[in-house]
Amino acid sequence: MAQQATPVRRARLGRTLGPEGTAVSGVVLLLPEGDEVSDRRPSALLAAASVRALGRRLARAGREEGLATHVVHYRYRGWNGAEAHLARDAEWAADEAVRRYGDVPVCLVGTGMGGRAALRAAGNEAVNSVLAIAPWLPEDDVAAPPEPVKQLAGRQVLIVHGTNDGRSDPELSFRLASRAKKANRGVCRFEVHSDGHGLRQYRDEVAALAEDFVMGVLFGQSFSRPVEDALAAPPPLGLRMPLAAGFGKSLRR
């Protein structure tokens, strides 16, 4: 009996989140958490759950502007070293968004290892912005090249990190932001004091910050004053901007 070939794994986009508008003029691609090493197929339900609430909020906010919001379903659960599977899947997703919707701007929104994928895949021509929430980044290693930042040139970049994150070292995202800021003024970073990896204590504030950023980078709406200040401030001020309690309740655009 002939041995059956192993089916080829393919990344895919989930259904559009939230109510669908008319013509699409911007796309958010949500990149869920992942593992450092794993060749297992991710659970679609569990992966989507970690970003779906944020995705629905963004979809509602951008409906009138023509926003399409999709969760990216990875081929593998792990980053897997030089294979960088999650980043490659993010790049594929950006190309797929262009294939579906035409020449529209894409914002990559990732959490944890998905945040690393968003930062790494920013060089795709369709990507104009990146939101990395509690991104997992590798420890500094003198024997290995540092995490690249050249691909972030010309993109608007926002990193959000809890200061008590025990899974993804916030100091590593600060160092990456510092290197990226040297060649790209459009980089800022917010710190969520006393919050952990899941940013549960300030979930509403983080979601409001994400909405403010996405609506600005994709549709040209004015950023809130805190985001404007963070982008304009020189390092380290603009890279250690505190996210205030209650952010989003009285935004001034």
CSV table of N, CA, C and O in Angstrom, one decimal, residues 131 133 158-163 189-195 199 201-210 212 224 226-227 230 237 239-249 251:
chain,number,residue,atom,x,y,z
A,131,LEU,N,1.7,47.1,16.0
A,131,LEU,CA,1.4,47.2,17.5
A,131,LEU,C,1.8,45.9,18.1
A,131,LEU,O,1.2,44.9,17.9
A,133,ILE,N,2.1,44.0,21.6
A,133,ILE,CA,1.6,44.0,23.0
A,133,ILE,C,2.4,42.9,23.8
A,133,ILE,O,2.3,41.7,23.4
A,158,LEU,N,4.1,51.0,17.8
A,158,LEU,CA,3.8,51.1,19.2
A,158,LEU,C,4.0,49.8,19.9
A,158,LEU,O,3.5,48.8,19.5
A,159,ILE,N,4.7,49.9,21.0
A,159,ILE,CA,5.0,48.7,21.9
A,159,ILE,C,4.3,49.0,23.2
A,159,ILE,O,4.5,50.1,23.7
A,160,VAL,N,3.6,48.0,23.8
A,160,VAL,CA,3.0,48.2,25.1
A,160,VAL,C,3.4,47.0,25.9
A,160,VAL,O,3.4,45.9,25.5
A,161,HIS,N,3.9,47.3,27.2
A,161,HIS,CA,4.5,46.2,28.0
A,161,HIS,C,4.2,46.5,29.5
A,161,HIS,O,4.4,47.6,29.9
A,162,GLY,N,3.8,45.5,30.2
A,162,GLY,CA,3.6,45.5,31.6
A,162,GLY,C,5.0,45.5,32.3
A,162,GLY,O,5.8,44.6,31.9
A,163,THR,N,5.2,46.3,33.3
A,163,THR,CA,6.5,46.3,34.0
A,163,THR,C,6.7,45.0,34.9
A,163,THR,O,7.8,44.7,35.2
A,189,ARG,N,6.7,53.7,22.9
A,189,ARG,CA,6.5,52.5,23.8
A,189,ARG,C,5.8,53.0,25.1
A,189,ARG,O,6.3,54.0,25.7
A,190,PHE,N,4.8,52.3,25.5
A,190,PHE,CA,4.1,52.6,26.7
A,190,PHE,C,4.3,51.5,27.7
A,190,PHE,O,4.3,50.3,27.4
A,191,GLU,N,4.5,51.9,29.0
A,191,GLU,CA,4.7,50.9,30.1
A,191,GLU,C,3.4,50.9,30.9
A,191,GLU,O,2.9,52.0,31.3
A,192,VAL,N,3.0,49.7,31.3
A,192,VAL,CA,1.8,49.5,32.1
A,192,VAL,C,2.3,49.1,33.5
A,192,VAL,O,2.7,47.9,33.7
A,193,HIS,N,2.4,50.1,34.4
A,193,HIS,CA,3.1,49.8,35.7
A,193,HIS,C,2.3,48.8,36.5
A,193,HIS,O,1.0,48.9,36.6
A,194,SER,N,3.0,47.8,37.1
A,194,SER,CA,2.5,46.8,38.0
A,194,SER,C,1.7,45.7,37.3
A,194,SER,O,1.2,44.8,38.0
A,195,ASP,N,1.5,45.8,36.0
A,195,ASP,CA,0.7,44.8,35.3
A,195,ASP,C,1.6,43.7,34.8
A,195,ASP,O,2.8,43.9,34.5
A,199,LEU,N,-1.7,41.7,30.9
A,199,LEU,CA,-2.2,43.1,31.0
A,199,LEU,C,-3.7,43.1,31.4
A,199,LEU,O,-4.5,43.9,30.8
A,201,GLN,N,-5.0,43.9,34.4
A,201,GLN,CA,-5.5,45.0,35.3
A,201,GLN,C,-5.9,46.2,34.5
A,201,GLN,O,-6.8,46.9,34.9
A,202,TYR,N,-5.2,46.4,33.4
A,202,TYR,CA,-5.5,47.6,32.6
A,202,TYR,C,-5.9,47.2,31.2
A,202,TYR,O,-5.6,47.9,30.2
A,203,ARG,N,-6.7,46.2,31.1
A,203,ARG,CA,-7.2,45.7,29.8
A,203,ARG,C,-7.9,46.8,29.0
A,203,ARG,O,-7.7,46.9,27.8
A,204,ASP,N,-8.8,47.5,29.7
A,204,ASP,CA,-9.6,48.5,29.0
A,204,ASP,C,-8.7,49.6,28.5
A,204,ASP,O,-8.9,50.1,27.3
A,205,GLU,N,-7.7,50.0,29.3
A,205,GLU,CA,-6.8,51.1,28.8
A,205,GLU,C,-5.9,50.6,27.7
A,205,GLU,O,-5.7,51.4,26.7
A,206,VAL,N,-5.4,49.4,27.7
A,206,VAL,CA,-4.6,48.9,26.6
A,206,VAL,C,-5.5,48.8,25.3
A,206,VAL,O,-5.0,49.2,24.2
A,207,ALA,N,-6.7,48.4,25.4
A,207,ALA,CA,-7.6,48.3,24.3
A,207,ALA,C,-7.9,49.7,23.7
A,207,ALA,O,-7.9,49.9,22.5
A,208,ALA,N,-8.1,50.7,24.6
A,208,ALA,CA,-8.3,52.0,24.1
A,208,ALA,C,-7.1,52.6,23.4
A,208,ALA,O,-7.2,53.3,22.4
A,209,LEU,N,-5.9,52.3,24.0
A,209,LEU,CA,-4.6,52.7,23.3
A,209,LEU,C,-4.5,52.1,22.0
A,209,LEU,O,-4.1,52.8,21.0
A,210,ALA,N,-4.8,50.8,21.9
A,210,ALA,CA,-4.7,50.1,20.6
A,210,ALA,C,-5.6,50.7,19.6
A,210,ALA,O,-5.3,51.0,18.4
A,212,ASP,N,-6.9,53.8,19.5
A,212,ASP,CA,-6.4,55.1,19.2
A,212,ASP,C,-5.2,55.0,18.1
A,212,ASP,O,-5.2,55.8,17.2
A,224,SER,N,-4.3,60.6,20.1
A,224,SER,CA,-4.6,61.2,21.4
A,224,SER,C,-3.3,61.9,21.8
A,224,SER,O,-2.2,61.6,21.3
A,226,PRO,N,-1.5,61.7,24.6
A,226,PRO,CA,-0.4,60.8,25.1
A,226,PRO,C,0.4,60.1,24.0
A,226,PRO,O,1.6,60.0,24.1
A,227,VAL,N,-0.3,59.7,22.9
A,227,VAL,CA,0.5,59.0,21.8
A,227,VAL,C,1.3,60.0,21.1
A,227,VAL,O,2.4,59.8,20.7
A,230,ALA,N,4.3,60.7,23.1
A,230,ALA,CA,5.3,59.6,23.1
A,230,ALA,C,6.1,59.6,21.8
A,230,ALA,O,7.3,59.3,21.8
A,237,LEU,N,12.3,59.0,27.2
A,237,LEU,CA,10.9,59.4,27.6
A,237,LEU,C,9.8,58.8,26.8
A,237,LEU,O,8.8,58.3,27.3
A,239,LEU,N,9.8,56.2,25.2
A,239,LEU,CA,9.9,54.8,25.2
A,239,LEU,C,9.5,54.2,26.5
A,239,LEU,O,9.5,52.9,26.7
A,240,ARG,N,9.3,55.0,27.5
A,240,ARG,CA,8.9,54.6,28.8
A,240,ARG,C,7.7,55.4,29.3
A,240,ARG,O,7.5,55.8,30.4
A,241,MET,N,6.8,55.7,28.3
A,241,MET,CA,5.6,56.5,28.6
A,241,MET,C,4.6,55.7,29.4
A,241,MET,O,4.2,54.6,29.1
A,242,PRO,N,4.2,56.2,30.6
A,242,PRO,CA,3.3,55.4,31.4
A,242,PRO,C,1.9,55.5,30.9
A,242,PRO,O,1.4,56.5,30.4
A,243,LEU,N,1.2,54.3,30.9
A,243,LEU,CA,-0.2,54.3,30.4
A,243,LEU,C,-1.0,54.6,31.6
A,243,LEU,O,-1.1,53.9,32.6
A,244,ALA,N,-1.7,55.7,31.6
A,244,ALA,CA,-2.5,56.2,32.7
A,244,ALA,C,-3.7,55.4,33.0
A,244,ALA,O,-4.4,55.0,32.0
A,245,ALA,N,-4.0,55.2,34.2
A,245,ALA,CA,-5.3,54.6,34.6
A,245,ALA,C,-6.5,55.4,34.0
A,245,ALA,O,-6.5,56.6,34.1
A,246,GLY,N,-7.4,54.8,33.4
A,246,GLY,CA,-8.6,55.5,32.8
A,246,GLY,C,-8.3,56.0,31.5
A,246,GLY,O,-9.2,56.7,30.9
A,247,PHE,N,-7.2,55.7,30.9
A,247,PHE,CA,-6.9,56.1,29.5
A,247,PHE,C,-8.1,55.6,28.6
A,247,PHE,O,-8.5,54.5,28.6
A,248,GLY,N,-8.5,56.5,27.7
A,248,GLY,CA,-9.6,56.2,26.8
A,248,GLY,C,-11.0,56.7,27.2
A,248,GLY,O,-11.9,56.7,26.4
A,249,LYS,N,-11.1,57.0,28.5
A,249,LYS,CA,-12.4,57.5,28.9
A,249,LYS,C,-12.7,58.9,28.5
A,249,LYS,O,-13.9,59.3,28.4
A,251,LEU,N,-10.7,60.8,25.8
A,251,LEU,CA,-9.6,61.1,24.9
A,251,LEU,C,-9.9,62.4,24.2
A,251,LEU,O,-11.1,62.7,23.8
